[in-house]
CSV table of C-alpha atoms in Angstrom, one decimal:
chain,number,residue,atom,x,y,z
A,125,UNK,CA,120.7,87.5,125.2
A,126,UNK,CA,121.3,85.9,121.8
A,127,UNK,CA,123.4,87.4,118.9
A,128,UNK,CA,123.3,86.3,115.3
A,129,UNK,CA,124.5,87.6,111.9
A,130,UNK,CA,121.8,88.2,109.2
A,131,UNK,CA,124.2,89.7,106.6
A,132,UNK,CA,127.7,90.9,106.0
A,133,UNK,CA,126.9,94.3,107.4
A,134,UNK,CA,124.1,93.4,109.8
A,135,UNK,CA,124.0,91.7,113.2
A,136,UNK,CA,121.0,91.0,115.5
A,137,UNK,CA,120.6,90.8,119.2
A,138,UNK,CA,117.5,89.3,120.9
A,139,UNK,CA,117.2,90.3,124.5
A,140,UNK,CA,114.5,89.7,127.1
A,141,UNK,CA,112.8,92.4,129.3
A,142,UNK,CA,114.5,90.8,132.3
A,143,UNK,CA,117.9,91.1,130.7
A,144,UNK,CA,117.2,94.7,129.9
A,145,UNK,CA,116.4,95.3,133.5
A,146,UNK,CA,119.6,93.6,134.6
A,147,UNK,CA,121.6,96.0,132.5
A,148,UNK,CA,120.0,98.9,134.4
A,149,UNK,CA,117.4,100.1,131.9
A,150,UNK,CA,113.6,100.1,131.5
A,151,UNK,CA,111.5,99.5,128.4
A,152,UNK,CA,110.2,103.1,128.6
A,153,UNK,CA,113.7,104.5,128.5
A,154,UNK,CA,114.6,102.4,125.5
A,155,UNK,CA,111.5,103.5,123.6
A,156,UNK,CA,111.9,107.2,124.5
A,157,UNK,CA,114.7,107.9,121.9
A,158,UNK,CA,116.6,109.8,124.5
A,159,UNK,CA,120.1,109.7,125.9
A,160,UNK,CA,119.4,106.5,127.9
A,161,UNK,CA,118.3,104.9,124.6
A,162,UNK,CA,121.6,105.7,123.0
A,163,UNK,CA,123.5,104.5,126.0
A,164,UNK,CA,121.7,101.2,125.9
A,165,UNK,CA,122.2,100.7,122.1
A,166,UNK,CA,125.9,101.5,122.4
A,167,UNK,CA,126.3,99.0,125.2
A,168,UNK,CA,124.5,96.2,123.2
A,169,UNK,CA,126.6,97.1,120.1
A,170,UNK,CA,129.8,96.8,122.2
A,171,UNK,CA,128.7,93.4,123.4
A,172,UNK,CA,127.9,92.3,119.9
A,173,UNK,CA,131.4,93.3,118.7
A,174,UNK,CA,132.8,91.3,121.6
A,175,UNK,CA,130.6,88.3,120.7
A,176,UNK,CA,131.8,88.3,117.1
A,177,UNK,CA,135.4,89.5,117.9
A,178,UNK,CA,135.2,92.1,115.1
A,179,UNK,CA,134.8,95.8,114.6
A,180,UNK,CA,132.3,97.5,112.3
A,181,UNK,CA,134.3,100.2,110.5
A,182,UNK,CA,132.4,101.1,107.3
A,183,UNK,CA,130.5,104.1,108.7
A,184,UNK,CA,127.6,105.3,110.9
A,185,UNK,CA,125.6,102.5,112.5
A,186,UNK,CA,121.8,102.3,112.2
A,187,UNK,CA,119.6,100.4,114.7
A,188,UNK,CA,116.2,98.9,114.2
A,189,UNK,CA,114.3,97.8,117.3
A,190,UNK,CA,111.5,95.2,116.9
A,191,UNK,CA,109.3,94.5,119.9
A,192,UNK,CA,108.3,90.8,119.6
A,193,UNK,CA,105.1,89.1,120.7
A,194,UNK,CA,106.9,87.1,123.4
A,195,UNK,CA,108.1,90.4,125.0
A,196,UNK,CA,111.6,90.1,123.8
A,197,UNK,CA,113.4,92.9,121.9
A,198,UNK,CA,115.1,92.2,118.6
A,199,UNK,CA,117.9,94.8,117.8
A,200,UNK,CA,119.3,94.9,114.3
A,201,UNK,CA,122.5,96.8,113.9
A,202,UNK,CA,123.6,97.8,110.3
A,203,UNK,CA,126.4,99.8,108.8
A,204,UNK,CA,126.3,102.3,106.0
A,205,UNK,CA,128.5,100.8,103.4
A,206,UNK,CA,129.9,102.5,100.3
A,207,UNK,CA,127.9,102.9,97.2
A,208,UNK,CA,129.4,99.7,95.7
A,209,UNK,CA,128.0,97.7,98.6
A,210,UNK,CA,124.7,99.5,99.0
A,211,UNK,CA,122.6,96.8,97.3
A,212,UNK,CA,124.0,94.2,99.7
A,213,UNK,CA,123.1,96.5,102.6
A,214,UNK,CA,119.5,96.9,101.3
A,215,UNK,CA,119.2,93.2,101.1
A,216,UNK,CA,120.1,93.0,104.8
A,217,UNK,CA,117.4,95.5,105.7
A,218,UNK,CA,114.9,93.7,103.5
A,219,UNK,CA,115.8,90.4,105.1
A,220,UNK,CA,115.2,91.8,108.6
A,221,UNK,CA,111.8,93.2,107.6
A,222,UNK,CA,110.8,90.1,105.7
A,223,UNK,CA,111.2,88.1,108.9
A,224,UNK,CA,108.3,90.1,110.2
A,225,UNK,CA,105.8,89.1,107.5
A,226,UNK,CA,102.7,87.3,108.5
A,227,UNK,CA,103.4,83.8,109.6
A,228,UNK,CA,100.8,81.0,110.0
A,229,UNK,CA,100.5,80.0,113.6
A,230,UNK,CA,98.7,77.4,115.5
A,231,UNK,CA,98.5,74.6,112.9
A,232,UNK,CA,95.8,72.3,111.7
A,233,UNK,CA,95.6,70.0,114.7
A,234,UNK,CA,92.5,68.0,115.2
A,235,UNK,CA,90.5,69.0,118.2
A,236,UNK,CA,87.0,67.6,118.9
A,237,UNK,CA,86.9,66.3,115.4
A,238,UNK,CA,87.6,69.7,113.9
A,239,UNK,CA,90.7,71.5,112.6
A,240,UNK,CA,91.9,74.6,114.2
A,241,UNK,CA,91.7,77.7,112.0
A,242,UNK,CA,95.1,79.1,111.2
A,243,UNK,CA,95.5,82.8,111.8
A,244,UNK,CA,97.9,85.5,110.6
A,245,UNK,CA,100.1,87.7,112.7
A,246,UNK,CA,99.7,91.4,111.8
A,247,UNK,CA,102.8,93.2,110.6
A,248,UNK,CA,102.7,96.6,112.3
A,249,UNK,CA,105.6,99.0,111.7
A,250,UNK,CA,106.3,102.5,112.9
A,251,UNK,CA,108.6,104.6,110.7
A,252,UNK,CA,110.4,107.5,112.3
A,253,UNK,CA,111.1,110.7,110.3
A,254,UNK,CA,113.0,113.9,111.4
A,255,UNK,CA,110.4,116.3,110.0
A,256,UNK,CA,107.1,116.6,108.1
A,257,UNK,CA,108.8,117.4,104.8
A,258,UNK,CA,110.7,114.1,104.8
A,259,UNK,CA,107.7,111.9,105.7
A,260,UNK,CA,105.7,113.7,102.9
A,261,UNK,CA,108.4,113.1,100.3
A,262,UNK,CA,108.5,109.4,101.5
A,263,UNK,CA,104.7,109.1,101.0
A,264,UNK,CA,104.9,110.5,97.5
A,265,UNK,CA,107.4,107.8,96.5
A,266,UNK,CA,105.0,105.0,97.5
A,267,UNK,CA,103.5,103.5,94.3
A,268,UNK,CA,100.7,101.0,95.2
A,269,UNK,CA,97.3,100.3,93.8
A,270,UNK,CA,96.0,100.1,97.3
A,271,UNK,CA,97.7,101.8,100.3
A,272,UNK,CA,98.0,100.0,103.6
A,273,UNK,CA,96.2,101.4,106.7
A,274,UNK,CA,98.3,104.2,108.1
A,275,UNK,CA,98.4,107.0,110.7
A,276,UNK,CA,100.7,109.8,111.5
A,277,UNK,CA,101.8,110.9,115.0
A,278,UNK,CA,104.3,113.4,116.4
A,279,UNK,CA,106.3,112.3,119.4
A,280,UNK,CA,108.7,114.9,120.8
A,281,UNK,CA,110.3,116.4,117.6
A,282,UNK,CA,109.9,113.4,115.4
A,283,UNK,CA,107.1,112.2,113.1
A,284,UNK,CA,105.9,108.6,113.5
A,285,UNK,CA,104.2,107.0,110.5
A,286,UNK,CA,102.4,103.8,111.5
A,287,UNK,CA,101.6,101.2,108.8
A,288,UNK,CA,99.9,97.8,108.7
A,289,UNK,CA,101.7,95.8,106.1
A,290,UNK,CA,99.8,92.6,106.6
A,291,UNK,CA,98.1,92.6,103.2
A,292,UNK,CA,101.1,93.6,101.2
A,293,UNK,CA,103.0,91.2,98.9
A,294,UNK,CA,106.7,90.4,99.3
A,295,UNK,CA,107.5,92.6,96.4
A,296,UNK,CA,105.6,95.5,97.9
A,297,UNK,CA,107.3,95.1,101.2
A,298,UNK,CA,110.7,95.1,99.5
A,299,UNK,CA,109.8,98.4,97.8
A,300,UNK,CA,108.7,99.8,101.1
A,301,UNK,CA,112.0,98.7,102.7
A,302,UNK,CA,114.2,100.4,100.1
A,303,UNK,CA,112.4,103.7,100.5
A,304,UNK,CA,112.4,103.3,104.3
A,305,UNK,CA,116.2,103.0,104.2
A,306,UNK,CA,116.4,106.2,102.2
A,307,UNK,CA,114.0,108.4,104.1
A,308,UNK,CA,113.4,107.1,107.6
A,309,UNK,CA,115.8,107.5,110.5
A,310,UNK,CA,114.5,104.5,112.4
A,311,UNK,CA,111.9,101.7,112.2
A,312,UNK,CA,110.1,99.7,114.8
A,313,UNK,CA,108.1,96.5,114.3
A,314,UNK,CA,105.3,95.4,116.6
A,315,UNK,CA,102.2,96.5,118.4
A,316,UNK,CA,104.1,97.5,121.6
A,317,UNK,CA,105.8,100.5,119.9
A,318,UNK,CA,102.6,101.5,118.2
A,319,UNK,CA,100.7,101.5,121.5
A,320,UNK,CA,103.5,103.6,123.1
A,321,UNK,CA,103.3,106.3,120.4
A,322,UNK,CA,99.5,106.3,120.5
A,323,UNK,CA,99.6,106.9,124.2
A,324,UNK,CA,102.4,109.5,124.4
A,325,UNK,CA,102.4,111.1,121.0
A,326,UNK,CA,100.1,113.7,119.4
A,327,UNK,CA,98.1,112.4,116.4
A,328,UNK,CA,98.4,114.4,113.2
A,329,UNK,CA,96.5,112.2,110.8
A,330,UNK,CA,94.5,109.2,112.3
A,331,UNK,CA,93.5,107.4,109.1
A,332,UNK,CA,94.8,107.1,105.5
A,333,UNK,CA,97.9,109.1,106.4
A,334,UNK,CA,99.8,108.0,103.3
A,335,UNK,CA,97.1,109.1,100.9
A,336,UNK,CA,96.7,112.5,102.6
A,337,UNK,CA,100.4,113.1,102.8
A,338,UNK,CA,100.7,112.5,99.0
A,339,UNK,CA,98.2,115.3,98.4
A,340,UNK,CA,100.3,117.9,100.3
């Protein structure tokens, strides 16, 4: 388990599946958004405060869970600061999401006289909204010449908007991040969460969800 600061109001914890099990939880419980999820998040947050020997006192905490390709879980805890510090808070949120932008992997190492082809890691995010009206208002605020691939699911009582941001520019991702902080109640990054919702949720719009929501 590794803790780090990524902003004045934001801290991150990277924890392995084995460490999650040692704490008495399963991945399914953590992804269910139930009482066990809240218990786990509170426990990790308490450990983070102990690690940094500080107390977060600015307001309600928000948590983003990013399921990484190496099967670790990255938890980002943020506070809701006052209006005079809101821009700094947004920078923290953007910074966390920007870390998930496509990265070149592999490298151009010679192998049998040829160079390996570099590939990009897809940026798959799942945005969580409390109701259909909120996700519709969010979609209508997105101003892009071309919209990213998207799908809408309902899991329990929440609406899950899945987006592939791989082809968006840094500026477009920042715009999306700002709107996400305003409308969404949670955000997950990675294919694991997407697969979980697709398996357990009910699909509402399978393709071009953003465009269709904007027409409502």
